[in-house]
Amino acid sequence: MSAMDSFLFHLLFYLTVFWLLPLPGNSADPDPLQDFCVADLSTSISVNGFPCKPASEVTSDDFFFDGFTKEGNTTNIFASSPTPANVLTFPGLNTLGIAMNRVDFAPGGLNPPHLHPRASETGVVIEGKLLVGFVTSNNVFYSKVLTAGQMFVIPRGLVHFQLNVGEGKALAFAAFNSHLPGAVVVPINLFASLIPNEVLTKTFQVDAEVINTIRSKFRS
């Protein structure tokens, strides 16, 4: 093999390895290219965020959020309430690749099985006692009961939940490595959507009557 052939072989090898390796930018929102980009929510969303509000219109209020100061309303079927601080509620997060949730739980409250398609999640229990669990793509279940000050992490895209197993209320805060992590709530996604009954009866191996009963719980 000539020197040129050897050079071309090694060049091809390194280029192949480069394209096969996962790029860091794929693991979270892209890094911003400016100090900030406060979202202009009056426009439609673009590829990875909203267009920036003109800097001349940006104020101090764009960088502060008071949505976590109030307890969420837990009078619902799950007795829990997530309060999101993402780009839609806190435009200053636009392009920064971060978001947070406050999650309130009434006694026995459940943050039902759900997943975040665009972010991993880490959280800390502030008050009460929560059973936190998730399931891997190989159907391995991991869980632990956490109390105030203890922390958890949920890998991106995995189904997970939090259940209040204490005697009183519970409170947790969660952080995400995306300014819009998204949330697919499994029971709502399946039973409040237009998925045909035939699909669900075959999926869960039950009669249509069972599916209709479950659907009735999630009709608005």
Short mmCIF file of C-alpha atoms in Angstrom, two decimals:
data_model
loop_
_atom_site.label_atom_id
_atom_site.label_comp_id
_atom_site.label_asym_id
_atom_site.label_seq_id
_atom_site.Cartn_x
_atom_site.Cartn_y
_atom_site.Cartn_z
CA MET A 1 0.00 0.00 0.00
CA SER A 2 1.42 3.39 -1.02
CA ALA A 3 1.70 6.32 1.36
CA MET A 4 -1.24 8.01 -0.39
CA ASP A 5 -3.38 4.86 -0.14
CA SER A 6 -2.51 4.56 3.53
CA PHE A 7 -3.44 8.18 4.12
CA LEU A 8 -6.79 7.80 2.34
CA PHE A 9 -7.54 4.58 4.27
CA HIS A 10 -6.91 6.23 7.63
CA LEU A 11 -8.85 9.32 6.62
CA LEU A 12 -11.84 7.20 5.62
CA PHE A 13 -11.59 5.23 8.88
CA TYR A 14 -11.56 8.32 11.10
CA LEU A 15 -14.40 9.95 9.16
CA THR A 16 -16.49 6.78 9.54
CA VAL A 17 -15.84 6.65 13.28
CA PHE A 18 -16.71 10.34 13.58
CA TRP A 19 -20.09 9.94 11.90
CA LEU A 20 -20.96 6.80 13.87
CA LEU A 21 -20.21 8.32 17.26
CA PRO A 22 -23.11 10.14 18.94
CA LEU A 23 -22.57 13.87 18.85
CA PRO A 24 -22.83 15.73 22.18
CA GLY A 25 -25.40 18.08 20.69
CA ASN A 26 -27.85 15.20 20.27
CA SER A 27 -28.11 14.60 24.02
CA ALA A 28 -29.81 17.91 24.87
CA ASP A 29 -30.86 21.20 23.33
CA PRO A 30 -28.17 22.88 21.18
CA ASP A 31 -25.84 25.33 22.87
CA PRO A 32 -26.94 28.97 22.45
CA LEU A 33 -24.88 31.26 20.25
CA GLN A 34 -25.63 34.43 22.22
CA ASP A 35 -25.94 35.57 25.84
CA PHE A 36 -29.69 34.98 25.79
CA CYS A 37 -32.61 34.56 23.43
CA VAL A 38 -35.82 35.41 25.26
CA ALA A 39 -38.60 33.67 23.33
CA ASP A 40 -40.99 35.69 21.24
CA LEU A 41 -44.09 33.60 21.95
CA SER A 42 -46.15 35.54 19.43
CA THR A 43 -44.41 33.65 16.63
CA SER A 44 -44.55 29.98 15.70
CA ILE A 45 -41.91 27.65 17.10
CA SER A 46 -38.88 27.01 14.91
CA VAL A 47 -36.58 23.99 14.68
CA ASN A 48 -35.08 24.15 18.17
CA GLY A 49 -36.79 27.03 19.89
CA PHE A 50 -38.62 30.26 19.38
CA PRO A 51 -37.22 33.30 17.57
CA CYS A 52 -35.59 35.81 19.88
CA LYS A 53 -37.39 38.84 21.20
CA PRO A 54 -35.51 41.98 20.09
CA ALA A 55 -32.91 42.82 22.73
CA SER A 56 -34.33 46.33 23.01
CA GLU A 57 -37.62 44.82 24.28
CA VAL A 58 -36.05 42.49 26.87
CA THR A 59 -36.62 43.42 30.52
CA SER A 60 -35.50 42.03 33.87
CA ASP A 61 -38.85 40.26 34.23
CA ASP A 62 -37.93 38.00 31.31
CA PHE A 63 -35.31 36.30 33.50
CA PHE A 64 -37.45 35.65 36.59
CA PHE A 65 -40.36 33.26 37.19
CA ASP A 66 -42.71 33.20 40.16
CA GLY A 67 -44.85 30.24 39.13
CA PHE A 68 -43.40 28.02 41.85
CA THR A 69 -44.57 30.25 44.69
CA LYS A 70 -48.08 28.76 44.75
CA GLU A 71 -49.14 25.20 45.56
CA GLY A 72 -50.60 23.35 42.59
CA ASN A 73 -54.26 22.33 42.47
CA THR A 74 -54.38 18.62 43.30
CA THR A 75 -58.15 18.21 43.00
CA ASN A 76 -58.02 15.88 40.01
CA ILE A 77 -58.15 12.14 39.34
CA PHE A 78 -54.45 11.72 40.14
CA ALA A 79 -54.38 14.05 43.17
CA SER A 80 -51.17 15.63 41.90
CA SER A 81 -50.27 18.78 40.02
CA PRO A 82 -47.13 19.59 37.99
CA THR A 83 -46.34 23.27 37.52
CA PRO A 84 -43.97 23.62 34.55
CA ALA A 85 -41.30 26.24 34.07
CA ASN A 86 -40.38 25.65 30.45
CA VAL A 87 -40.00 27.95 27.47
CA LEU A 88 -43.79 28.21 27.10
CA THR A 89 -44.26 29.58 30.62
CA PHE A 90 -40.81 31.12 31.16
CA PRO A 91 -39.61 32.55 27.81
CA GLY A 92 -36.17 33.42 29.22
CA LEU A 93 -35.29 29.71 29.07
CA ASN A 94 -35.41 29.73 25.28
CA THR A 95 -32.32 27.97 23.75
CA LEU A 96 -30.72 27.43 27.18
CA GLY A 97 -31.46 23.71 27.36
CA ILE A 98 -32.97 23.74 30.87
CA ALA A 99 -36.41 23.62 32.46
CA MET A 100 -37.97 22.76 35.83
CA ASN A 101 -41.22 21.49 37.31
CA ARG A 102 -42.81 21.89 40.70
CA VAL A 103 -44.93 18.83 41.51
CA ASP A 104 -47.45 18.89 44.35
CA PHE A 105 -49.07 15.74 45.75
CA ALA A 106 -52.12 15.37 47.95
CA PRO A 107 -52.07 12.35 50.29
CA GLY A 108 -52.03 9.28 48.04
CA GLY A 109 -51.35 11.47 45.01
CA LEU A 110 -49.73 10.02 41.90
CA ASN A 111 -47.71 11.60 39.11
CA PRO A 112 -48.83 8.85 36.70
CA PRO A 113 -46.54 6.84 34.42
CA HIS A 114 -45.18 9.22 31.81
CA LEU A 115 -42.04 9.97 29.83
CA HIS A 116 -40.15 13.00 28.57
CA PRO A 117 -39.13 12.47 24.92
CA ARG A 118 -36.61 15.30 24.81
CA ALA A 119 -34.89 15.29 28.21
CA SER A 120 -33.47 13.39 31.13
CA GLU A 121 -34.88 14.39 34.50
CA THR A 122 -33.37 14.88 37.91
CA GLY A 123 -35.37 15.83 40.97
CA VAL A 124 -35.31 16.33 44.70
CA VAL A 125 -38.01 15.68 47.28
CA ILE A 126 -38.72 18.80 49.35
CA GLU A 127 -41.51 17.54 51.58
CA GLY A 128 -43.16 14.20 52.31
CA LYS A 129 -42.36 10.70 51.16
CA LEU A 130 -42.40 9.61 47.51
CA LEU A 131 -42.03 6.25 45.82
CA VAL A 132 -40.09 7.06 42.63
CA GLY A 133 -39.66 4.45 39.92
CA PHE A 134 -38.87 3.93 36.26
CA VAL A 135 -38.78 1.08 33.75
CA THR A 136 -35.98 0.49 31.25
CA SER A 137 -36.42 -0.51 27.61
CA ASN A 138 -35.62 -4.07 28.77
CA ASN A 139 -38.55 -3.97 31.25
CA VAL A 140 -36.28 -3.73 34.30
CA PHE A 141 -37.97 -1.81 37.11
CA TYR A 142 -36.00 0.43 39.47
CA SER A 143 -37.61 2.22 42.43
CA LYS A 144 -36.99 3.65 45.86
CA VAL A 145 -38.92 5.52 48.55
CA LEU A 146 -37.39 8.98 49.00
CA THR A 147 -37.82 11.56 51.73
CA ALA A 148 -37.01 15.27 51.97
CA GLY A 149 -33.55 16.12 50.66
CA GLN A 150 -33.10 12.94 48.63
CA MET A 151 -32.58 13.10 44.88
CA PHE A 152 -33.45 10.96 41.85
CA VAL A 153 -32.59 10.78 38.16
CA ILE A 154 -34.68 9.45 35.26
CA PRO A 155 -32.89 8.72 31.96
CA ARG A 156 -34.36 10.36 28.88
CA GLY A 157 -37.40 8.74 27.32
CA LEU A 158 -38.04 6.12 30.02
CA VAL A 159 -41.47 5.63 31.60
CA HIS A 160 -41.48 6.74 35.24
CA PHE A 161 -43.76 7.88 38.07
CA GLN A 162 -43.88 9.33 41.59
CA LEU A 163 -46.39 8.17 44.21
CA ASN A 164 -47.01 9.88 47.54
CA VAL A 165 -46.69 7.09 50.13
CA GLY A 166 -46.55 9.37 53.16
CA GLU A 167 -49.35 10.43 55.47
CA GLY A 168 -49.50 14.07 54.38
CA LYS A 169 -48.81 16.21 51.35
CA ALA A 170 -45.61 15.87 49.32
CA LEU A 171 -43.62 18.27 47.18
CA ALA A 172 -40.82 17.71 44.67
CA PHE A 173 -38.89 19.83 42.22
CA ALA A 174 -37.54 18.37 38.97
CA ALA A 175 -35.05 19.72 36.42
CA PHE A 176 -34.61 18.83 32.74
CA ASN A 177 -31.87 19.27 30.16
CA SER A 178 -34.24 20.77 27.59
CA HIS A 179 -36.16 24.03 27.52
CA LEU A 180 -39.22 22.03 26.36
CA PRO A 181 -38.86 18.42 27.57
CA GLY A 182 -42.39 17.38 26.65
CA ALA A 183 -44.50 14.90 28.60
CA VAL A 184 -46.30 11.83 27.30
CA VAL A 185 -48.68 10.77 30.09
CA VAL A 186 -49.28 7.10 29.30
CA PRO A 187 -52.92 6.64 30.44
CA ILE A 188 -54.06 9.92 28.89
CA ASN A 189 -52.05 9.30 25.73
CA LEU A 190 -53.72 5.91 25.28
CA PHE A 191 -57.25 6.38 26.55
CA ALA A 192 -58.03 10.04 25.86
CA SER A 193 -56.82 9.85 22.26
CA LEU A 194 -58.47 8.56 19.09
CA ILE A 195 -56.63 5.25 19.09
CA PRO A 196 -59.22 2.69 17.87
CA ASN A 197 -60.75 0.42 20.50
CA GLU A 198 -59.68 -2.57 18.43
CA VAL A 199 -56.04 -1.62 18.92
CA LEU A 200 -56.44 -1.23 22.68
CA THR A 201 -58.47 -4.42 23.17
CA LYS A 202 -55.83 -6.43 21.35
CA THR A 203 -53.00 -4.64 23.12
CA PHE A 204 -54.34 -5.27 26.62
CA GLN A 205 -56.17 -8.51 25.81
CA VAL A 206 -59.46 -7.30 27.27
CA ASP A 207 -63.01 -6.73 26.03
CA ALA A 208 -64.17 -3.45 24.52
CA GLU A 209 -66.33 -2.87 27.60
CA VAL A 210 -63.19 -2.65 29.74
CA ILE A 211 -61.59 -0.17 27.36
CA ASN A 212 -64.74 1.97 27.27
CA THR A 213 -64.86 2.01 31.06
CA ILE A 214 -61.27 3.20 31.23
CA ARG A 215 -61.84 5.77 28.49
CA SER A 216 -64.75 7.22 30.48
CA LYS A 217 -62.33 8.10 33.28
CA PHE A 218 -60.29 10.34 30.99
CA ARG A 219 -62.97 12.09 28.95
CA SER A 220 -62.90 15.84 29.44
#
